[in-house]
C-alpha cells in the first residue's frame, strides 16, 4: 500500500478482554514503532522493531502489553486483560532504515475500554 | 520525566508574529527531527538535523541543532493561521533508530 495502515481504526472493548491491534508498514521499511498518544500530547514510545527483531520494549507499561513482528513486516500489539487506563490512541510508524530516517505514521487505532 | 523537554507547552499568537519553540535534553542525539501534527492526523516530518550547529531553513521555518547535539530550536517568521498545530521534536538515541518524542508545543496562530 501507499502508506502505513492500522486496523481496526476504532475498538471498543470491555474491561478484562484481550485486544490485538494490527499495523501494516510501508513495504520494505525496516523499522516499525508502536506509540501511545494522549490527546494533545506527543507520542509515548512503547516498543520498536528492526526487521523481526524487537529492539527495545522498555516503553511497554507492564506485562499485559506485548508486540510481535514475526516476518519483519506486519506487527501486532496485544493488550491482555484490558483496563480502562489502557484507553488511548495507539499509533504505529515505520521508517526505511536507521540514522534519523523519516517516520511515517499510520492513522492510529482509538481504543476505548469500558 | 521526559527525555526531551519542549517549551513552551502552549503558545497563542497573532498572525504575522515571530516565534521560537525549544527542545532540550541532557542526552546527546545522533539526529533530531521536528514533526508537525494536526488534529486527527499522525505527525508529519518537517526536518531532520544531524550535525551539531546545523541550521536548516524550510520557507518561513528555521531549525537549529545545538553544537552539543542536546537541544534544538524551531523559529517561525511571520506566522500564519496554517501554521497552527502540535510541533514535536524527536531524538535518535544510541544511533540505532531508537526514537523518542517530546510532549510537543501546541501552537495557535489567530488571524
Coordinates of N, CA and C in Angstrom, one line a residue:
Chain A
X1 N 0.8 -1.2 0.0 CA 0.0 0.0 0.0 C 0.9 1.3 0.0
X2 N 0.2 2.4 -0.1 CA 0.9 3.7 -0.3 C 1.5 4.1 1.1
X3 N 0.8 3.8 2.2 CA 1.2 4.3 3.5 C 1.1 3.2 4.5
X4 N 1.3 3.7 5.8 CA 1.1 2.8 6.9 C -0.4 2.6 7.2
X5 N -0.8 1.4 7.3 CA -2.2 1.2 7.7 C -2.3 0.5 9.0
X6 N -3.4 0.8 9.7 CA -3.7 0.2 11.0 C -5.1 -0.3 11.1
X7 N -5.3 -1.4 11.8 CA -6.7 -1.8 12.0 C -6.8 -2.5 13.3
X8 N -8.0 -2.4 13.9 CA -9.1 -1.6 13.5 C -8.8 -0.1 13.7
X9 N -9.6 0.8 13.1 CA -9.4 2.2 13.4 C -10.0 2.6 14.7
X10 N -11.1 1.9 15.1 CA -11.7 2.1 16.4 C -12.0 0.8 17.0
X11 N -11.8 0.7 18.3 CA -12.0 -0.6 19.0 C -12.6 -0.2 20.4
X12 N -13.8 -0.7 20.7 CA -14.4 -0.6 22.0 C -14.5 -2.0 22.6
X13 N -13.9 -2.1 23.8 CA -13.9 -3.4 24.4 C -14.2 -3.3 25.9
X14 N -14.6 -4.4 26.4 CA -15.0 -4.4 27.9 C -13.7 -4.7 28.7
X15 N -13.7 -4.1 29.8 CA -12.6 -4.4 30.7 C -12.4 -5.9 30.9
X16 N -11.1 -6.3 30.9 CA -10.8 -7.7 31.1 C -10.6 -8.5 29.8
X17 N -11.1 -7.9 28.7 CA -10.9 -8.6 27.4 C -9.5 -8.3 26.8
X18 N -9.1 -9.2 26.0 CA -7.8 -9.0 25.2 C -8.1 -8.3 23.9
X19 N -7.2 -7.5 23.5 CA -7.3 -6.9 22.2 C -6.0 -7.0 21.4
X20 N -6.1 -7.1 20.1 CA -5.0 -7.1 19.2 C -5.1 -6.0 18.2
X21 N -4.1 -5.2 18.1 CA -4.0 -4.1 17.2 C -3.0 -4.4 16.1
X22 N -3.4 -4.1 14.9 CA -2.5 -4.5 13.8 C -1.9 -3.3 13.1
X23 N -0.7 -3.5 12.6 CA 0.0 -2.4 11.9 C 0.6 -3.0 10.6
X24 N 0.3 -2.4 9.5 CA 0.9 -2.9 8.2 C 1.8 -1.7 7.7
X25 N 3.1 -1.9 7.8 CA 4.0 -0.8 7.5 C 4.2 -0.6 6.0
X26 N 4.9 0.5 5.6 CA 5.2 0.7 4.2 C 6.1 -0.5 3.8
X27 N 5.8 -1.0 2.6 CA 6.6 -2.1 2.1 C 8.1 -1.8 2.0
X28 N 8.9 -2.7 2.6 CA 10.3 -2.5 2.6 C 10.9 -1.7 3.7
X29 N 10.1 -1.1 4.6 CA 10.6 -0.4 5.7 C 11.1 -1.4 6.8
X30 N 12.3 -1.1 7.2 CA 13.0 -1.9 8.2 C 12.4 -1.8 9.6
X31 N 12.3 -0.5 10.0 CA 11.9 -0.2 11.4 C 10.4 0.0 11.5
X32 N 9.9 -0.5 12.6 CA 8.5 -0.3 12.9 C 8.4 0.0 14.4
X33 N 7.6 1.1 14.7 CA 7.4 1.6 16.0 C 6.0 1.6 16.5
X34 N 5.8 1.4 17.8 CA 4.5 1.5 18.4 C 4.5 2.6 19.4
X35 N 3.5 3.5 19.3 CA 3.4 4.6 20.3 C 2.0 4.6 20.8
X36 N 1.9 5.3 22.0 CA 0.6 5.6 22.5 C 0.5 7.1 22.7
X37 N -0.6 7.7 22.3 CA -0.7 9.1 22.3 C -2.0 9.6 22.9
X38 N -1.8 10.4 24.0 CA -2.9 11.1 24.6 C -3.2 12.3 23.8
X39 N -4.5 12.8 23.9 CA -4.9 14.0 23.2 C -4.1 15.2 23.5
X40 N -3.5 15.8 22.4 CA -2.7 17.0 22.6 C -1.3 16.8 23.1
X41 N -0.9 15.5 23.3 CA 0.4 15.2 23.8 C 1.3 14.5 22.7
X42 N 2.6 14.5 22.9 CA 3.4 13.8 21.9 C 3.3 12.3 22.1
X43 N 3.7 11.5 21.0 CA 3.7 10.1 21.1 C 4.6 9.5 22.2
X44 N 4.0 8.6 23.0 CA 4.8 7.9 24.0 C 5.3 6.6 23.5
X45 N 6.6 6.5 23.5 CA 7.2 5.3 22.9 C 6.8 4.0 23.7
X46 N 6.4 3.0 22.9 CA 6.1 1.7 23.6 C 7.2 0.7 23.2
X47 N 7.4 0.4 21.9 CA 8.4 -0.6 21.5 C 8.7 -0.3 20.0
X48 N 9.9 -1.0 19.6 CA 10.1 -0.9 18.1 C 10.9 -2.1 17.7
X49 N 10.8 -2.3 16.4 CA 11.5 -3.5 15.7 C 12.4 -3.0 14.6
X50 N 13.4 -3.7 14.4 CA 14.2 -3.6 13.2 C 14.0 -5.0 12.6
X51 N 13.5 -5.1 11.4 CA 13.1 -6.4 10.8 C 12.2 -7.1 11.8
X52 N 12.4 -8.3 12.1 CA 11.5 -9.0 13.0 C 12.0 -9.0 14.5
X53 N 13.2 -8.4 14.7 CA 13.7 -8.3 16.0 C 13.3 -7.1 16.8
X54 N 12.7 -7.4 18.0 CA 12.3 -6.4 18.9 C 13.5 -5.8 19.5
X55 N 13.8 -4.5 19.3 CA 15.0 -3.8 19.7 C 14.9 -3.3 21.1
X56 N 13.7 -2.8 21.4 CA 13.6 -2.1 22.7 C 12.1 -2.2 23.1
X57 N 11.8 -2.8 24.2 CA 10.4 -2.8 24.7 C 10.3 -2.1 26.0
X58 N 11.2 -1.3 26.3 CA 11.2 -0.6 27.6 C 10.0 0.3 27.9
X59 N 9.4 0.7 26.8 CA 8.2 1.6 26.9 C 6.9 0.9 27.2
X60 N 6.9 -0.4 27.1 CA 5.6 -1.1 27.3 C 5.3 -1.0 28.8
X61 N 4.1 -0.5 29.1 CA 3.7 -0.2 30.5 C 3.8 -1.3 31.5
X62 N 3.5 -2.5 31.1 CA 3.5 -3.7 32.0 C 3.4 -4.9 31.2
X63 N 3.4 -6.1 31.9 CA 3.5 -7.3 31.1 C 2.2 -7.7 30.4
X64 N 1.2 -6.9 30.5 CA -0.1 -7.2 29.8 C 0.1 -6.7 28.3
X65 N 1.1 -5.9 28.1 CA 1.4 -5.4 26.7 C 2.5 -6.3 26.1
X66 N 2.2 -6.7 24.8 CA 3.3 -7.4 24.1 C 3.1 -7.0 22.6
X67 N 4.2 -7.2 21.9 CA 4.2 -6.9 20.4 C 5.0 -8.0 19.7
X68 N 4.7 -8.2 18.5 CA 5.5 -9.1 17.7 C 5.4 -8.6 16.2
X69 N 6.4 -9.1 15.5 CA 6.6 -8.8 14.1 C 7.3 -10.0 13.4
X70 N 6.6 -11.1 13.4 CA 7.3 -12.4 13.1 C 8.0 -12.5 11.8
X71 N 7.5 -11.8 10.8 CA 8.1 -11.9 9.4 C 8.7 -10.6 9.0
X72 N 8.9 -9.7 9.9 CA 9.5 -8.5 9.6 C 8.7 -7.5 8.8
X73 N 7.4 -7.7 8.8 CA 6.5 -6.8 8.1 C 5.4 -6.4 9.0
X74 N 4.2 -7.1 8.9 CA 3.1 -6.7 9.8 C 3.4 -7.0 11.2
X75 N 2.9 -6.1 12.1 CA 3.1 -6.2 13.5 C 1.8 -6.2 14.2
X76 N 1.8 -6.8 15.4 CA 0.6 -6.9 16.2 C 1.0 -6.4 17.6
X77 N 0.2 -5.5 18.1 CA 0.3 -5.1 19.5 C -0.8 -5.7 20.3
X78 N -0.5 -6.5 21.3 CA -1.6 -7.2 22.0 C -1.6 -6.7 23.5
X79 N -2.9 -6.4 23.9 CA -3.1 -6.0 25.3 C -4.0 -7.0 25.9
X80 N -3.5 -7.6 26.9 CA -4.3 -8.7 27.6 C -5.0 -8.0 28.8
X81 N -6.1 -8.6 29.1 CA -6.9 -8.2 30.3 C -7.0 -6.6 30.4
X82 N -7.6 -6.1 29.4 CA -7.6 -4.6 29.3 C -8.2 -3.9 30.5
X83 N -7.7 -2.7 30.8 CA -8.1 -1.9 31.8 C -8.5 -0.5 31.3
X84 N -9.3 0.2 32.0 CA -9.8 1.5 31.5 C -8.7 2.4 31.2
X85 N -7.6 2.3 32.0 CA -6.5 3.2 31.8 C -5.7 2.9 30.5
X86 N -6.0 1.8 29.8 CA -5.4 1.5 28.5 C -6.1 2.3 27.4
X87 N -7.2 2.9 27.6 CA -7.9 3.7 26.6 C -7.0 4.8 26.1
X88 N -6.8 4.8 24.8 CA -5.8 5.8 24.2 C -5.9 5.6 22.7
X89 N -5.1 6.5 22.0 CA -4.8 6.3 20.6 C -3.5 5.6 20.5
X90 N -3.5 4.5 19.8 CA -2.3 3.7 19.6 C -1.8 3.9 18.1
X91 N -0.6 4.4 18.0 CA -0.1 4.8 16.6 C 1.1 3.9 16.3
X92 N 1.1 3.5 15.0 CA 2.2 2.8 14.5 C 3.0 3.6 13.5
X93 N 4.3 3.5 13.4 CA 5.0 4.2 12.4 C 6.1 3.3 11.8
X94 N 6.5 3.6 10.6 CA 7.6 2.8 10.0 C 8.6 3.7 9.4
X95 N 9.8 3.3 9.3 CA 10.9 4.1 8.6 C 11.8 3.1 7.9
X96 N 12.4 3.8 6.9 CA 13.2 3.0 5.9 C 14.4 2.3 6.6
X97 N 15.1 3.0 7.4 CA 16.3 2.5 8.0 C 16.7 3.3 9.1
X98 N 17.9 3.1 9.7 CA 18.4 3.8 10.8 C 18.9 5.2 10.4
X99 N 19.4 5.9 11.4 CA 20.1 7.2 11.1 C 19.2 8.3 10.9
X100 N 18.0 8.4 11.6 CA 17.2 9.5 11.5 C 16.3 9.6 10.3
X101 N 16.0 8.5 9.7 CA 15.1 8.5 8.6 C 13.7 8.9 9.1
X102 N 12.9 9.4 8.1 CA 11.6 9.9 8.5 C 10.7 8.7 8.9
X103 N 9.9 9.0 10.0 CA 8.9 8.0 10.4 C 7.6 8.4 9.7
X104 N 7.0 7.4 9.1 CA 5.7 7.6 8.5 C 4.6 6.9 9.5
X105 N 3.7 7.8 9.9 CA 2.7 7.3 10.9 C 1.4 6.8 10.2
X106 N 0.9 5.8 10.8 CA -0.4 5.3 10.4 C -1.5 6.2 11.1
X107 N -2.8 5.9 10.7 CA -3.9 6.7 11.2 C -4.3 6.4 12.6
X108 N -3.7 5.4 13.2 CA -4.0 5.1 14.6 C -5.2 4.2 14.8
X109 N -5.2 3.6 16.0 CA -6.3 2.8 16.5 C -6.8 3.5 17.8
X110 N -8.0 4.0 17.8 CA -8.6 4.5 19.0 C -9.2 3.4 19.8
X111 N -8.6 3.1 21.0 CA -9.0 2.1 21.8 C -9.8 2.6 23.0
X112 N -11.0 2.2 23.2 CA -11.8 2.6 24.4 C -12.1 1.3 25.2
X113 N -11.8 1.3 26.4 CA -12.1 0.2 27.3 C -13.2 0.7 28.3
X114 N -14.3 -0.1 28.2 CA -15.4 0.3 29.1 C -15.6 -0.5 30.3
Chain B
X1 N 9.9 11.5 33.9 CA 10.4 12.7 33.2 C 10.7 12.4 31.8
X2 N 10.4 13.4 30.9 CA 10.6 13.3 29.5 C 12.1 13.3 29.2
X3 N 12.5 12.5 28.2 CA 13.9 12.6 27.7 C 14.1 13.9 27.0
X4 N 13.1 14.4 26.3 CA 13.1 15.6 25.6 C 12.1 16.6 26.2
X5 N 12.5 17.7 26.6 CA 11.6 18.7 27.2 C 11.3 19.8 26.1
X6 N 10.1 20.0 25.8 CA 9.7 21.0 24.9 C 9.1 22.2 25.6
X7 N 9.4 23.4 25.1 CA 8.8 24.6 25.7 C 8.6 25.7 24.6
X8 N 7.6 26.5 24.8 CA 6.5 26.4 25.8 C 5.6 25.2 25.4
X9 N 4.8 24.9 26.4 CA 3.8 23.8 26.1 C 2.7 24.3 25.2
X10 N 2.3 25.5 25.4 CA 1.2 26.2 24.6 C 1.7 27.5 24.2
X11 N 1.3 27.9 23.0 CA 1.7 29.3 22.5 C 0.6 29.7 21.6
X12 N 0.0 30.9 21.9 CA -1.0 31.5 21.1 C -0.6 32.9 20.7
X13 N -0.5 33.1 19.4 CA 0.0 34.4 18.8 C -0.9 34.9 17.7
X14 N -0.7 36.1 17.3 CA -1.4 36.7 16.2 C -0.7 36.5 14.9
X15 N -1.4 36.4 13.9 CA -0.8 36.3 12.5 C 0.2 37.4 12.3
X16 N 1.3 37.0 11.7 CA 2.4 37.9 11.4 C 3.5 38.0 12.4
X17 N 3.2 37.5 13.6 CA 4.3 37.5 14.7 C 5.3 36.4 14.4
X18 N 6.5 36.6 15.0 CA 7.5 35.6 15.0 C 7.5 34.8 16.3
X19 N 8.0 33.6 16.3 CA 8.0 32.8 17.5 C 9.2 31.8 17.4
X20 N 9.6 31.3 18.6 CA 10.6 30.3 18.7 C 10.1 29.3 19.7
X21 N 10.2 28.0 19.4 CA 10.0 26.9 20.3 C 11.2 26.1 20.5
X22 N 11.3 25.5 21.7 CA 12.6 24.8 22.1 C 12.4 23.4 22.4
X23 N 13.5 22.6 22.2 CA 13.5 21.2 22.5 C 14.9 21.0 23.2
X24 N 14.8 20.6 24.5 CA 16.0 20.4 25.3 C 16.2 19.1 25.9
X25 N 17.4 18.6 26.1 CA 17.6 17.4 26.7 C 19.0 17.4 27.4
X26 N 19.3 16.5 28.3 CA 20.6 16.3 28.8 C 21.3 15.2 28.1
X27 N 20.6 14.6 27.1 CA 21.2 13.5 26.3 C 21.7 14.0 25.0
X28 N 22.7 13.3 24.5 CA 23.2 13.6 23.1 C 22.5 12.8 22.1
X29 N 22.1 13.4 21.0 CA 21.3 12.7 20.0 C 22.1 12.5 18.7
X30 N 22.0 11.4 18.1 CA 22.6 11.1 16.8 C 22.0 12.0 15.7
X31 N 20.7 12.2 15.9 CA 19.9 13.1 15.0 C 18.7 13.5 15.7
X32 N 18.1 14.6 15.2 CA 16.9 15.1 15.8 C 16.0 15.5 14.7
X33 N 14.7 15.2 14.9 CA 13.7 15.5 13.9 C 12.6 16.4 14.5
X34 N 12.0 17.3 13.7 CA 10.8 18.0 14.0 C 9.7 17.6 13.2
X35 N 8.6 17.3 13.9 CA 7.3 16.9 13.2 C 6.2 17.9 13.5
X36 N 5.2 18.0 12.7 CA 4.0 18.8 12.9 C 2.8 17.9 12.8
X37 N 1.9 18.0 13.8 CA 0.8 17.1 13.8 C -0.5 18.0 13.9
X38 N -1.4 17.7 13.0 CA -2.7 18.3 13.0 C -3.8 17.4 13.7
X39 N -4.8 18.0 14.2 CA -5.8 17.2 14.9 C -6.3 16.0 14.1
X40 N -6.4 14.8 14.7 CA -6.9 13.6 14.0 C -5.9 13.0 13.0
X41 N -4.7 13.6 12.9 CA -3.8 13.0 11.9 C -2.5 12.6 12.7
X42 N -1.7 11.8 12.0 CA -0.4 11.4 12.6 C 0.6 12.5 12.3
X43 N 1.7 12.5 13.1 CA 2.8 13.5 12.9 C 3.4 13.4 11.5
X44 N 3.8 14.5 10.9 CA 4.4 14.5 9.6 C 5.8 15.2 9.7
X45 N 6.8 14.6 9.2 CA 8.2 15.2 9.3 C 8.3 16.5 8.6
X46 N 9.0 17.4 9.4 CA 9.4 18.7 8.8 C 10.8 18.7 8.4
X47 N 11.7 18.3 9.3 CA 13.1 18.3 9.0 C 13.9 17.3 9.9
X48 N 15.0 16.9 9.4 CA 16.0 16.1 10.2 C 17.3 16.9 10.3
X49 N 17.9 17.0 11.5 CA 19.2 17.6 11.6 C 20.1 16.6 12.3
X50 N 21.4 16.6 11.8 CA 22.3 15.5 12.3 C 23.6 16.1 12.7
X51 N 24.0 17.3 12.3 CA 25.3 17.8 12.7 C 25.1 18.9 13.7
X52 N 26.0 18.9 14.8 CA 25.9 20.0 15.8 C 26.1 21.3 15.1
X53 N 25.3 22.3 15.5 CA 25.4 23.6 14.9 C 24.6 23.8 13.6
X54 N 24.1 22.7 13.1 CA 23.4 22.8 11.8 C 22.2 23.7 11.8
X55 N 22.0 24.4 10.8 CA 20.8 25.3 10.6 C 20.2 24.9 9.3
X56 N 18.9 24.6 9.3 CA 18.1 24.3 8.1 C 16.9 25.2 8.0
X57 N 16.7 25.7 6.8 CA 15.5 26.6 6.6 C 14.5 25.9 5.7
X58 N 13.3 26.0 6.0 CA 12.2 25.5 5.2 C 11.1 26.6 5.1
X59 N 11.3 27.4 4.1 CA 10.4 28.6 3.8 C 10.5 29.5 5.1
X60 N 9.5 29.7 5.8 CA 9.5 30.6 7.0 C 10.0 29.9 8.3
X61 N 10.3 28.6 8.2 CA 10.7 27.9 9.3 C 12.3 27.7 9.3
X62 N 12.9 28.0 10.5 CA 14.3 27.8 10.6 C 14.6 26.9 11.8
X63 N 15.3 25.9 11.6 CA 15.6 24.8 12.6 C 17.1 24.9 12.9
X64 N 17.4 24.8 14.2 CA 18.8 24.8 14.6 C 19.1 23.6 15.5
X65 N 20.2 23.0 15.3 CA 20.6 21.9 16.2 C 21.8 22.4 17.0
X66 N 21.7 22.3 18.3 CA 22.7 22.8 19.2 C 24.1 22.2 18.9
X67 N 25.1 22.9 19.2 CA 26.5 22.5 19.0 C 26.8 21.1 19.6
X68 N 26.3 20.9 20.8 CA 26.5 19.7 21.6 C 25.5 18.6 21.2
X69 N 24.6 18.9 20.3 CA 23.5 17.9 19.8 C 22.7 17.5 21.0
X70 N 22.4 18.4 21.9 CA 21.5 18.1 23.0 C 20.2 18.9 22.9
X71 N 20.1 19.9 22.1 CA 19.0 20.7 22.0 C 18.8 21.3 20.6
X72 N 17.6 21.8 20.4 CA 17.2 22.3 19.1 C 16.1 23.4 19.2
X73 N 16.1 24.2 18.3 CA 15.0 25.2 18.2 C 14.4 25.3 16.9
X74 N 13.1 25.8 16.9 CA 12.4 26.0 15.7 C 11.9 27.4 15.7
X75 N 12.2 28.2 14.7 CA 11.8 29.6 14.7 C 10.9 29.8 13.5
X76 N 9.7 30.4 13.7 CA 8.8 30.6 12.6 C 8.7 32.2 12.4
X77 N 8.9 32.6 11.2 CA 8.8 34.0 10.9 C 7.4 34.3 10.3
X78 N 6.8 35.4 10.7 CA 5.6 35.8 10.2 C 4.5 34.7 10.1
X79 N 4.2 34.2 11.3 CA 3.3 33.1 11.5 C 2.0 33.3 10.8
X80 N 1.4 32.2 10.2 CA 0.2 32.2 9.6 C -0.8 31.2 10.2
X81 N -2.1 31.4 10.1 CA -3.0 30.5 10.7 C -2.8 29.1 10.3
X82 N -2.3 28.8 9.1 CA -2.0 27.5 8.6 C -0.8 26.8 9.4
X83 N -0.1 27.6 10.2 CA 1.0 27.0 11.0 C 0.5 26.4 12.3
X84 N -0.8 26.6 12.6 CA -1.4 26.1 13.8 C -1.2 24.6 13.8
X85 N -0.8 24.0 15.0 CA -0.7 22.6 15.1 C 0.2 22.2 16.3
X86 N 0.5 21.0 16.5 CA 1.3 20.5 17.5 C 2.7 20.2 17.0
X87 N 3.7 20.9 17.5 CA 5.0 20.7 17.0 C 5.8 19.8 17.9
X88 N 6.4 18.7 17.4 CA 7.0 17.7 18.1 C 8.5 17.6 17.7
X89 N 9.3 17.4 18.7 CA 10.7 17.1 18.4 C 10.9 15.6 18.8
X90 N 11.8 14.9 18.0 CA 12.1 13.5 18.3 C 13.6 13.3 18.1
X91 N 14.2 12.7 19.1 CA 15.6 12.5 19.1 C 16.0 11.0 19.0
X92 N 17.0 10.8 18.2 CA 17.5 9.4 18.0 C 18.6 9.1 19.0
X93 N 18.4 8.1 19.8 CA 19.4 7.7 20.8 C 20.1 6.5 20.3
X94 N 21.3 6.3 20.7 CA 22.0 5.1 20.5 C 22.3 4.8 19.1
X95 N 22.0 5.7 18.2 CA 22.3 5.5 16.7 C 21.8 4.2 16.2
X96 N 20.6 3.8 16.7 CA 20.0 2.5 16.3 C 18.6 2.7 16.0
X97 N 18.2 3.9 15.5 CA 16.9 4.3 15.2 C 15.9 4.2 16.4
X98 N 16.4 4.4 17.5 CA 15.6 4.3 18.7 C 15.2 5.8 19.0
X99 N 14.0 6.1 18.6 CA 13.5 7.5 18.6 C 12.6 7.8 19.8
X100 N 12.8 9.0 20.4 CA 11.9 9.4 21.5 C 11.3 10.7 21.2
X101 N 10.1 10.9 21.5 CA 9.4 12.2 21.2 C 9.3 13.0 22.5
X102 N 9.3 14.3 22.3 CA 8.9 15.3 23.3 C 7.4 15.3 23.4
X103 N 6.9 16.1 24.4 CA 5.5 16.2 24.6 C 4.8 17.2 23.7
X104 N 5.6 18.0 23.0 CA 5.1 18.9 22.0 C 4.8 20.3 22.5
X105 N 4.8 21.2 21.5 CA 4.3 22.6 21.7 C 3.0 22.8 20.9
X106 N 2.0 23.2 21.5 CA 0.7 23.4 20.8 C 0.7 24.9 20.4
X107 N 0.8 25.1 19.1 CA 0.8 26.5 18.6 C -0.6 26.8 18.0
X108 N -1.1 28.0 18.3 CA -2.3 28.5 17.7 C -2.0 29.9 17.2
X109 N -2.2 30.1 15.9 CA -2.0 31.4 15.2 C -3.4 31.9 14.9
X110 N -3.7 33.1 15.4 CA -5.0 33.7 15.2 C -4.9 34.7 14.1
X111 N -6.0 34.7 13.2 CA -6.0 35.6 12.1 C -6.2 37.0 12.5

